[in-house]
Amino acid sequence: MINRILYTAEATAIGGREGHAQTSDGRLDVELDVPTEMGGTGGPGTNPEQLFAAGYAACFQSSMARFAAGWNLDLTGSRVTARVSIGPKREGGFGLAAGLDLHAPGIDRAKAIELMRRAHETCPYSRATRGNIDVTLSVAGVPIEQAAA
């Protein structure tokens, strides 16, 4: 549980996946569309999965940066790509899965793997998803389990 709230984001959606979403401060103001893969029109708007992927990638990279600074690792030129997938669950309804991929040209593979693991322990998005959705970590496109072998 949170001991003290530092910040609260507030957003309102109207019209669901084929509507509009806006934050209370107006900084985010987007049209929403359903991708053709989900039976939608594939219009120019974004979707909840894209918004979640952007937030997860940013939060995760910040968590990594805190560890990298303490370990004197250079994250210059690094990037985290988040992929958020949605699909039907065996027991009914829909579920999410996520993948986080680190590209860090200035860090050797072993350090990159350790950095990903530590960030995954502390990132608020990782904590929120833990036990709820499958999250795969990879370095340069290779899942950590394979990369460590």
CSV table of N, CA and C in Angstrom, one decimal:
chain,number,residue,atom,x,y,z
A,1,MET,N,0.8,-1.2,0.0
A,1,MET,CA,0.0,0.0,0.0
A,1,MET,C,0.9,1.3,0.0
A,2,ILE,N,0.3,2.3,-0.5
A,2,ILE,CA,1.0,3.6,-0.6
A,2,ILE,C,0.9,4.3,0.8
A,3,ASN,N,2.1,4.7,1.3
A,3,ASN,CA,2.1,5.4,2.6
A,3,ASN,C,1.6,6.9,2.4
A,4,ARG,N,2.1,7.5,1.3
A,4,ARG,CA,1.7,8.9,1.1
A,4,ARG,C,1.6,9.1,-0.4
A,5,ILE,N,0.5,9.7,-0.9
A,5,ILE,CA,0.4,9.9,-2.3
A,5,ILE,C,1.1,11.2,-2.7
A,6,LEU,N,2.0,11.0,-3.7
A,6,LEU,CA,2.8,12.2,-4.2
A,6,LEU,C,2.1,12.9,-5.4
A,7,TYR,N,1.4,12.1,-6.2
A,7,TYR,CA,0.8,12.6,-7.4
A,7,TYR,C,-0.3,11.7,-7.8
A,8,THR,N,-1.4,12.3,-8.4
A,8,THR,CA,-2.5,11.6,-8.9
A,8,THR,C,-2.8,12.1,-10.3
A,9,ALA,N,-2.8,11.2,-11.3
A,9,ALA,CA,-3.2,11.5,-12.6
A,9,ALA,C,-4.7,11.3,-12.7
A,10,GLU,N,-5.4,12.2,-13.4
A,10,GLU,CA,-6.8,12.0,-13.6
A,10,GLU,C,-7.1,12.1,-15.1
A,11,ALA,N,-7.8,11.1,-15.6
A,11,ALA,CA,-8.2,11.1,-17.0
A,11,ALA,C,-9.6,10.6,-17.1
A,12,THR,N,-10.3,11.2,-18.1
A,12,THR,CA,-11.7,10.8,-18.4
A,12,THR,C,-11.8,10.3,-19.8
A,13,ALA,N,-12.5,9.2,-20.0
A,13,ALA,CA,-12.8,8.6,-21.3
A,13,ALA,C,-14.3,8.7,-21.5
A,14,ILE,N,-14.6,9.1,-22.8
A,14,ILE,CA,-16.0,9.2,-23.2
A,14,ILE,C,-16.1,8.4,-24.5
A,15,GLY,N,-17.0,7.4,-24.5
A,15,GLY,CA,-17.2,6.6,-25.7
A,15,GLY,C,-16.3,5.3,-25.8
A,16,GLY,N,-15.7,5.0,-24.7
A,16,GLY,CA,-14.9,3.7,-24.6
A,16,GLY,C,-13.8,3.7,-25.6
A,17,ARG,N,-13.5,2.5,-26.2
A,17,ARG,CA,-12.4,2.3,-27.1
A,17,ARG,C,-12.6,3.1,-28.4
A,18,GLU,N,-13.8,3.6,-28.7
A,18,GLU,CA,-14.0,4.4,-30.0
A,18,GLU,C,-14.4,5.8,-29.6
A,19,GLY,N,-13.7,6.3,-28.6
A,19,GLY,CA,-14.2,7.6,-28.1
A,19,GLY,C,-13.0,8.6,-28.0
A,20,HIS,N,-12.9,9.2,-26.8
A,20,HIS,CA,-12.0,10.3,-26.6
A,20,HIS,C,-11.5,10.2,-25.2
A,21,ALA,N,-10.3,10.5,-24.9
A,21,ALA,CA,-9.7,10.5,-23.5
A,21,ALA,C,-9.0,11.8,-23.3
A,22,GLN,N,-9.1,12.4,-22.1
A,22,GLN,CA,-8.4,13.6,-21.8
A,22,GLN,C,-8.1,13.6,-20.3
A,23,THR,N,-6.9,14.2,-20.0
A,23,THR,CA,-6.5,14.3,-18.6
A,23,THR,C,-7.1,15.6,-18.1
A,24,SER,N,-7.3,15.7,-16.8
A,24,SER,CA,-7.9,16.9,-16.2
A,24,SER,C,-7.1,18.1,-16.4
A,25,ASP,N,-5.8,18.0,-16.6
A,25,ASP,CA,-4.9,19.2,-16.9
A,25,ASP,C,-4.8,19.5,-18.4
A,26,GLY,N,-5.4,18.7,-19.2
A,26,GLY,CA,-5.4,18.9,-20.7
A,26,GLY,C,-4.1,18.5,-21.4
A,27,ARG,N,-3.1,18.0,-20.7
A,27,ARG,CA,-1.9,17.7,-21.3
A,27,ARG,C,-2.0,16.5,-22.2
A,28,LEU,N,-2.9,15.6,-22.0
A,28,LEU,CA,-3.2,14.5,-22.8
A,28,LEU,C,-4.6,14.6,-23.3
A,29,ASP,N,-4.8,14.6,-24.6
A,29,ASP,CA,-6.1,14.8,-25.2
A,29,ASP,C,-6.1,14.0,-26.5
A,30,VAL,N,-6.6,12.8,-26.5
A,30,VAL,CA,-6.5,11.9,-27.6
A,30,VAL,C,-7.8,11.3,-28.0
A,31,GLU,N,-7.9,11.1,-29.3
A,31,GLU,CA,-9.0,10.3,-29.9
A,31,GLU,C,-8.6,8.8,-29.8
A,32,LEU,N,-9.6,8.0,-29.6
A,32,LEU,CA,-9.4,6.6,-29.4
A,32,LEU,C,-10.1,5.8,-30.5
A,33,ASP,N,-9.4,4.8,-31.0
A,33,ASP,CA,-9.9,3.9,-32.1
A,33,ASP,C,-9.6,2.5,-31.8
A,34,VAL,N,-10.4,1.6,-32.2
A,34,VAL,CA,-10.2,0.1,-32.1
A,34,VAL,C,-9.3,-0.4,-33.3
A,35,PRO,N,-8.2,-1.1,-33.0
A,35,PRO,CA,-7.4,-1.6,-34.1
A,35,PRO,C,-8.2,-2.6,-35.0
A,36,THR,N,-7.9,-2.7,-36.2
A,36,THR,CA,-8.5,-3.6,-37.1
A,36,THR,C,-8.4,-5.0,-36.6
A,37,GLU,N,-7.3,-5.4,-36.0
A,37,GLU,CA,-7.0,-6.7,-35.5
A,37,GLU,C,-8.1,-7.1,-34.4
A,38,MET,N,-8.7,-6.1,-33.8
A,38,MET,CA,-9.7,-6.3,-32.8
A,38,MET,C,-11.1,-6.1,-33.4
A,39,GLY,N,-11.2,-6.0,-34.7
A,39,GLY,CA,-12.5,-5.8,-35.3
A,39,GLY,C,-13.0,-4.3,-35.5
A,40,GLY,N,-12.1,-3.4,-35.2
A,40,GLY,CA,-12.4,-2.0,-35.3
A,40,GLY,C,-12.0,-1.4,-36.7
A,41,THR,N,-12.2,-0.1,-36.8
A,41,THR,CA,-12.0,0.6,-38.0
A,41,THR,C,-10.5,0.8,-38.2
A,42,GLY,N,-9.7,0.8,-37.2
A,42,GLY,CA,-8.3,1.1,-37.3
A,42,GLY,C,-8.0,2.5,-37.6
A,43,GLY,N,-8.9,3.4,-37.1
A,43,GLY,CA,-8.8,4.8,-37.4
A,43,GLY,C,-7.5,5.4,-36.8
A,44,PRO,N,-7.4,6.7,-36.9
A,44,PRO,CA,-6.1,7.4,-36.6
A,44,PRO,C,-5.9,7.5,-35.1
A,45,GLY,N,-6.9,7.2,-34.3
A,45,GLY,CA,-6.7,7.4,-32.8
A,45,GLY,C,-5.8,6.3,-32.2
A,46,THR,N,-5.4,6.6,-31.0
A,46,THR,CA,-4.6,5.6,-30.2
A,46,THR,C,-5.6,4.6,-29.5
A,47,ASN,N,-5.0,3.8,-28.6
A,47,ASN,CA,-5.8,2.8,-27.9
A,47,ASN,C,-5.2,2.6,-26.5
A,48,PRO,N,-6.0,2.0,-25.6
A,48,PRO,CA,-5.5,1.8,-24.2
A,48,PRO,C,-4.2,1.1,-24.2
A,49,GLU,N,-4.0,0.1,-25.1
A,49,GLU,CA,-2.8,-0.7,-25.0
A,49,GLU,C,-1.5,0.1,-25.4
A,50,GLN,N,-1.7,1.0,-26.3
A,50,GLN,CA,-0.6,1.9,-26.7
A,50,GLN,C,-0.3,2.9,-25.5
A,51,LEU,N,-1.3,3.4,-24.9
A,51,LEU,CA,-1.1,4.3,-23.8
A,51,LEU,C,-0.4,3.6,-22.6
A,52,PHE,N,-0.8,2.4,-22.3
A,52,PHE,CA,-0.2,1.6,-21.3
A,52,PHE,C,1.3,1.3,-21.6
A,53,ALA,N,1.5,0.9,-22.9
A,53,ALA,CA,2.9,0.6,-23.3
A,53,ALA,C,3.8,1.8,-23.1
A,54,ALA,N,3.4,3.0,-23.5
A,54,ALA,CA,4.2,4.2,-23.3
A,54,ALA,C,4.5,4.4,-21.9
A,55,GLY,N,3.5,4.3,-21.0
A,55,GLY,CA,3.7,4.6,-19.6
A,55,GLY,C,4.6,3.6,-19.0
A,56,TYR,N,4.4,2.3,-19.3
A,56,TYR,CA,5.2,1.2,-18.7
A,56,TYR,C,6.7,1.4,-19.2
A,57,ALA,N,6.9,1.7,-20.4
A,57,ALA,CA,8.3,1.8,-20.9
A,57,ALA,C,9.0,3.0,-20.2
A,58,ALA,N,8.3,4.1,-20.1
A,58,ALA,CA,8.9,5.3,-19.4
A,58,ALA,C,9.2,5.0,-18.0
A,59,CYS,N,8.3,4.4,-17.2
A,59,CYS,CA,8.5,4.2,-15.8
A,59,CYS,C,9.6,3.1,-15.6
A,60,PHE,N,9.6,2.1,-16.5
A,60,PHE,CA,10.6,1.1,-16.3
A,60,PHE,C,12.0,1.6,-16.6
A,61,GLN,N,12.2,2.5,-17.6
A,61,GLN,CA,13.5,3.0,-17.9
A,61,GLN,C,13.9,3.9,-16.8
A,62,SER,N,13.0,4.6,-16.1
A,62,SER,CA,13.4,5.5,-15.0
A,62,SER,C,13.9,4.6,-13.8
A,63,SER,N,13.2,3.5,-13.6
A,63,SER,CA,13.7,2.5,-12.5
A,63,SER,C,15.1,2.0,-12.9
A,64,MET,N,15.3,1.7,-14.1
A,64,MET,CA,16.6,1.2,-14.5
A,64,MET,C,17.7,2.3,-14.3
A,65,ALA,N,17.3,3.5,-14.6
A,65,ALA,CA,18.3,4.6,-14.5
A,65,ALA,C,18.7,4.8,-13.0
A,66,ARG,N,17.9,4.6,-12.1
A,66,ARG,CA,18.2,4.7,-10.7
A,66,ARG,C,19.3,3.7,-10.3
A,67,PHE,N,19.1,2.5,-10.7
A,67,PHE,CA,20.1,1.4,-10.5
A,67,PHE,C,21.4,1.7,-11.3
A,68,ALA,N,21.3,2.1,-12.5
A,68,ALA,CA,22.5,2.3,-13.4
A,68,ALA,C,23.3,3.4,-12.8
A,69,ALA,N,22.7,4.4,-12.2
A,69,ALA,CA,23.5,5.5,-11.6
A,69,ALA,C,24.3,5.0,-10.4
A,70,GLY,N,23.7,4.2,-9.6
A,70,GLY,CA,24.4,3.6,-8.4
A,70,GLY,C,25.5,2.6,-8.8
A,71,TRP,N,25.4,2.0,-10.0
A,71,TRP,CA,26.4,1.1,-10.5
A,71,TRP,C,27.4,1.7,-11.4
A,72,ASN,N,27.3,3.0,-11.7
A,72,ASN,CA,28.1,3.7,-12.6
A,72,ASN,C,28.0,3.1,-14.0
A,73,LEU,N,26.8,2.8,-14.4
A,73,LEU,CA,26.6,2.3,-15.8
A,73,LEU,C,26.1,3.5,-16.7
A,74,ASP,N,26.5,3.5,-17.9
A,74,ASP,CA,26.2,4.6,-18.8
A,74,ASP,C,25.0,4.1,-19.7
A,75,LEU,N,23.8,4.8,-19.5
A,75,LEU,CA,22.6,4.4,-20.2
A,75,LEU,C,22.4,5.3,-21.5
A,76,THR,N,23.5,6.1,-21.8
A,76,THR,CA,23.4,7.0,-23.0
A,76,THR,C,23.0,6.1,-24.2
A,77,GLY,N,22.0,6.6,-24.9
A,77,GLY,CA,21.6,5.9,-26.1
A,77,GLY,C,20.7,4.7,-25.9
A,78,SER,N,20.4,4.4,-24.6
A,78,SER,CA,19.5,3.3,-24.3
A,78,SER,C,18.1,3.6,-24.6
A,79,ARG,N,17.3,2.5,-24.8
A,79,ARG,CA,15.9,2.7,-24.9
A,79,ARG,C,15.2,1.4,-24.4
A,80,VAL,N,14.0,1.6,-23.9
A,80,VAL,CA,13.1,0.5,-23.5
A,80,VAL,C,11.9,0.5,-24.4
A,81,THR,N,11.6,-0.6,-25.0
A,81,THR,CA,10.4,-0.8,-25.8
A,81,THR,C,9.5,-1.7,-25.1
A,82,ALA,N,8.3,-1.2,-24.9
A,82,ALA,CA,7.2,-2.0,-24.2
A,82,ALA,C,6.2,-2.5,-25.3
A,83,ARG,N,5.9,-3.7,-25.2
A,83,ARG,CA,4.8,-4.2,-26.1
A,83,ARG,C,3.7,-4.7,-25.2
A,84,VAL,N,2.5,-4.2,-25.4
A,84,VAL,CA,1.4,-4.6,-24.6
A,84,VAL,C,0.4,-5.3,-25.6
A,85,SER,N,0.0,-6.6,-25.3
A,85,SER,CA,-0.9,-7.3,-26.1
A,85,SER,C,-2.2,-7.6,-25.4
A,86,ILE,N,-3.2,-7.7,-26.1
A,86,ILE,CA,-4.5,-8.1,-25.6
A,86,ILE,C,-5.1,-9.2,-26.4
A,87,GLY,N,-5.8,-10.1,-25.7
A,87,GLY,CA,-6.4,-11.3,-26.4
A,87,GLY,C,-7.3,-12.0,-25.4
A,88,PRO,N,-8.1,-12.9,-26.0
A,88,PRO,CA,-9.1,-13.7,-25.2
A,88,PRO,C,-8.4,-14.6,-24.2
A,89,LYS,N,-9.0,-14.8,-23.0
A,89,LYS,CA,-8.4,-15.7,-22.0
A,89,LYS,C,-9.2,-17.0,-22.1
A,90,ARG,N,-8.5,-18.1,-21.7
A,90,ARG,CA,-9.2,-19.4,-21.8
A,90,ARG,C,-10.5,-19.4,-20.9
A,91,GLU,N,-10.4,-18.7,-19.8
A,91,GLU,CA,-11.6,-18.8,-18.9
A,91,GLU,C,-12.7,-17.7,-19.3
A,92,GLY,N,-12.4,-17.0,-20.4
A,92,GLY,CA,-13.4,-16.0,-20.8
A,92,GLY,C,-12.9,-14.6,-20.6
A,93,GLY,N,-13.4,-13.7,-21.3
A,93,GLY,CA,-13.0,-12.3,-21.3
A,93,GLY,C,-11.7,-12.1,-21.9
A,94,PHE,N,-11.1,-10.9,-21.7
A,94,PHE,CA,-9.8,-10.6,-22.3
A,94,PHE,C,-8.8,-10.4,-21.2
A,95,GLY,N,-7.5,-10.6,-21.6
A,95,GLY,CA,-6.4,-10.3,-20.7
A,95,GLY,C,-5.3,-9.7,-21.5
A,96,LEU,N,-4.3,-9.2,-20.7
A,96,LEU,CA,-3.1,-8.5,-21.3
A,96,LEU,C,-1.9,-9.3,-21.0
A,97,ALA,N,-0.9,-9.1,-21.9
A,97,ALA,CA,0.5,-9.6,-21.7
A,97,ALA,C,1.4,-8.4,-22.1
A,98,ALA,N,2.6,-8.4,-21.5
A,98,ALA,CA,3.5,-7.3,-21.8
A,98,ALA,C,4.9,-7.9,-22.0
A,99,GLY,N,5.7,-7.2,-22.8
A,99,GLY,CA,7.1,-7.5,-23.0
A,99,GLY,C,7.9,-6.2,-22.9
A,100,LEU,N,9.0,-6.3,-22.3
A,100,LEU,CA,9.9,-5.1,-22.1
A,100,LEU,C,11.3,-5.5,-22.7
A,101,ASP,N,11.7,-4.7,-23.7
A,101,ASP,CA,13.0,-5.0,-24.3
A,101,ASP,C,13.9,-3.8,-24.2
A,102,LEU,N,15.1,-4.1,-23.7
A,102,LEU,CA,16.2,-3.1,-23.5
A,102,LEU,C,17.2,-3.1,-24.6
A,103,HIS,N,17.4,-2.0,-25.1
A,103,HIS,CA,18.5,-1.8,-26.1
A,103,HIS,C,19.5,-0.8,-25.4
A,104,ALA,N,20.6,-1.3,-25.0
A,104,ALA,CA,21.6,-0.5,-24.2
A,104,ALA,C,23.0,-0.7,-24.8
A,105,PRO,N,23.4,0.0,-25.8
A,105,PRO,CA,24.7,-0.3,-26.5
A,105,PRO,C,25.9,-0.1,-25.6
A,106,GLY,N,25.8,0.7,-24.5
A,106,GLY,CA,27.0,0.9,-23.7
A,106,GLY,C,27.1,0.0,-22.5
A,107,ILE,N,26.3,-1.1,-22.4
A,107,ILE,CA,26.3,-2.0,-21.3
A,107,ILE,C,26.4,-3.4,-21.8
A,108,ASP,N,27.3,-4.2,-21.1
A,108,ASP,CA,27.4,-5.6,-21.6
A,108,ASP,C,26.2,-6.4,-21.2
A,109,ARG,N,25.9,-7.5,-21.8
A,109,ARG,CA,24.7,-8.2,-21.7
A,109,ARG,C,24.4,-8.7,-20.3
A,110,ALA,N,25.4,-9.1,-19.6
A,110,ALA,CA,25.2,-9.6,-18.2
A,110,ALA,C,24.7,-8.5,-17.3
A,111,LYS,N,25.3,-7.3,-17.4
A,111,LYS,CA,24.9,-6.1,-16.6
A,111,LYS,C,23.5,-5.7,-17.0
A,112,ALA,N,23.2,-5.7,-18.3
A,112,ALA,CA,21.9,-5.3,-18.8
A,112,ALA,C,20.8,-6.3,-18.3
A,113,ILE,N,21.1,-7.5,-18.2
A,113,ILE,CA,20.2,-8.5,-17.6
A,113,ILE,C,19.9,-8.2,-16.2
A,114,GLU,N,21.0,-8.0,-15.4
A,114,GLU,CA,20.8,-7.7,-14.0
A,114,GLU,C,20.1,-6.4,-13.8
A,115,LEU,N,20.3,-5.4,-14.6
A,115,LEU,CA,19.6,-4.1,-14.5
A,115,LEU,C,18.1,-4.3,-14.8
A,116,MET,N,17.8,-5.1,-15.8
A,116,MET,CA,16.4,-5.4,-16.1
A,116,MET,C,15.7,-6.1,-14.9
A,117,ARG,N,16.4,-7.1,-14.3
A,117,ARG,CA,15.8,-7.8,-13.2
A,117,ARG,C,15.5,-6.9,-12.0
A,118,ARG,N,16.5,-6.1,-11.7
A,118,ARG,CA,16.4,-5.2,-10.5
A,118,ARG,C,15.3,-4.1,-10.8
A,119,ALA,N,15.2,-3.6,-12.0
A,119,ALA,CA,14.2,-2.6,-12.3
A,119,ALA,C,12.8,-3.3,-12.2
A,120,HIS,N,12.7,-4.5,-12.7
A,120,HIS,CA,11.4,-5.2,-12.7
A,120,HIS,C,10.9,-5.5,-11.2
A,121,GLU,N,11.9,-5.5,-10.3
A,121,GLU,CA,11.5,-5.7,-8.9
A,121,GLU,C,10.9,-4.4,-8.3
A,122,THR,N,11.3,-3.3,-8.8
A,122,THR,CA,11.0,-2.0,-8.1
A,122,THR,C,10.1,-1.1,-8.9
A,123,CYS,N,10.0,-1.3,-10.2
A,123,CYS,CA,9.2,-0.4,-11.1
A,123,CYS,C,7.7,-0.5,-10.6
A,124,PRO,N,7.0,0.6,-10.4
A,124,PRO,CA,5.6,0.6,-10.0
A,124,PRO,C,4.7,-0.2,-11.0
A,125,TYR,N,5.0,0.0,-12.2
A,125,TYR,CA,4.2,-0.8,-13.2
A,125,TYR,C,4.4,-2.3,-13.1
A,126,SER,N,5.6,-2.7,-12.9
A,126,SER,CA,5.9,-4.1,-12.8
A,126,SER,C,5.3,-4.6,-11.5
A,127,ARG,N,5.3,-3.9,-10.5
A,127,ARG,CA,4.7,-4.3,-9.2
A,127,ARG,C,3.2,-4.4,-9.4
A,128,ALA,N,2.6,-3.5,-10.2
A,128,ALA,CA,1.1,-3.6,-10.4
A,128,ALA,C,0.7,-4.8,-11.3
A,129,THR,N,1.6,-5.1,-12.2
A,129,THR,CA,1.3,-6.2,-13.1
A,129,THR,C,1.6,-7.6,-12.6
A,130,ARG,N,2.6,-7.6,-11.6
A,130,ARG,CA,3.1,-8.9,-11.1
A,130,ARG,C,2.0,-9.8,-10.6
A,131,GLY,N,1.9,-11.0,-11.1
A,131,GLY,CA,0.9,-12.0,-10.7
A,131,GLY,C,-0.4,-11.8,-11.5
A,132,ASN,N,-0.5,-10.7,-12.2
A,132,ASN,CA,-1.8,-10.4,-12.9
A,132,ASN,C,-1.7,-10.6,-14.4
A,133,ILE,N,-0.5,-10.3,-15.0
A,133,ILE,CA,-0.3,-10.6,-16.4
A,133,ILE,C,1.1,-11.1,-16.6
A,134,ASP,N,1.3,-11.8,-17.7
A,134,ASP,CA,2.7,-12.3,-18.1
A,134,ASP,C,3.5,-11.1,-18.6
A,135,VAL,N,4.7,-10.9,-18.0
A,135,VAL,CA,5.6,-9.9,-18.5
A,135,VAL,C,6.9,-10.6,-18.8
A,136,THR,N,7.4,-10.4,-20.1
A,136,THR,CA,8.6,-11.0,-20.6
A,136,THR,C,9.7,-9.9,-20.6
A,137,LEU,N,10.8,-10.1,-20.1
A,137,LEU,CA,11.9,-9.2,-20.1
A,137,LEU,C,12.9,-9.7,-21.2
A,138,SER,N,13.5,-8.8,-22.0
A,138,SER,CA,14.5,-9.2,-23.0
A,138,SER,C,15.5,-8.1,-23.2
A,139,VAL,N,16.7,-8.5,-23.6
A,139,VAL,CA,17.8,-7.6,-23.9
A,139,VAL,C,18.1,-7.8,-25.4
A,140,ALA,N,18.0,-6.7,-26.2
A,140,ALA,CA,18.3,-6.8,-27.6
A,140,ALA,C,17.4,-7.8,-28.3
A,141,GLY,N,16.2,-8.0,-27.9
A,141,GLY,CA,15.2,-8.9,-28.5
A,141,GLY,C,15.3,-10.3,-28.0
A,142,VAL,N,16.3,-10.6,-27.2
A,142,VAL,CA,16.4,-12.0,-26.7
A,142,VAL,C,15.9,-12.1,-25.2
A,143,PRO,N,14.9,-12.9,-25.0
A,143,PRO,CA,14.4,-13.0,-23.6
A,143,PRO,C,15.5,-13.3,-22.6
A,144,ILE,N,15.4,-12.8,-21.5
A,144,ILE,CA,16.4,-12.9,-20.4
A,144,ILE,C,16.7,-14.4,-20.1
A,145,GLU,N,15.7,-15.2,-20.1
A,145,GLU,CA,15.9,-16.6,-19.8
A,145,GLU,C,16.8,-17.2,-20.8
A,146,GLN,N,16.7,-16.9,-22.1
A,146,GLN,CA,17.5,-17.4,-23.1
A,146,GLN,C,18.9,-16.7,-23.1
A,147,ALA,N,18.9,-15.4,-22.8
A,147,ALA,CA,20.1,-14.7,-22.8
A,147,ALA,C,21.1,-15.2,-21.8
A,148,ALA,N,20.5,-15.6,-20.6
A,148,ALA,CA,21.4,-16.0,-19.5
A,148,ALA,C,21.9,-17.4,-19.7
A,149,ALA,N,21.3,-18.2,-20.6
A,149,ALA,CA,21.8,-19.5,-20.8
A,149,ALA,C,23.1,-19.6,-21.5
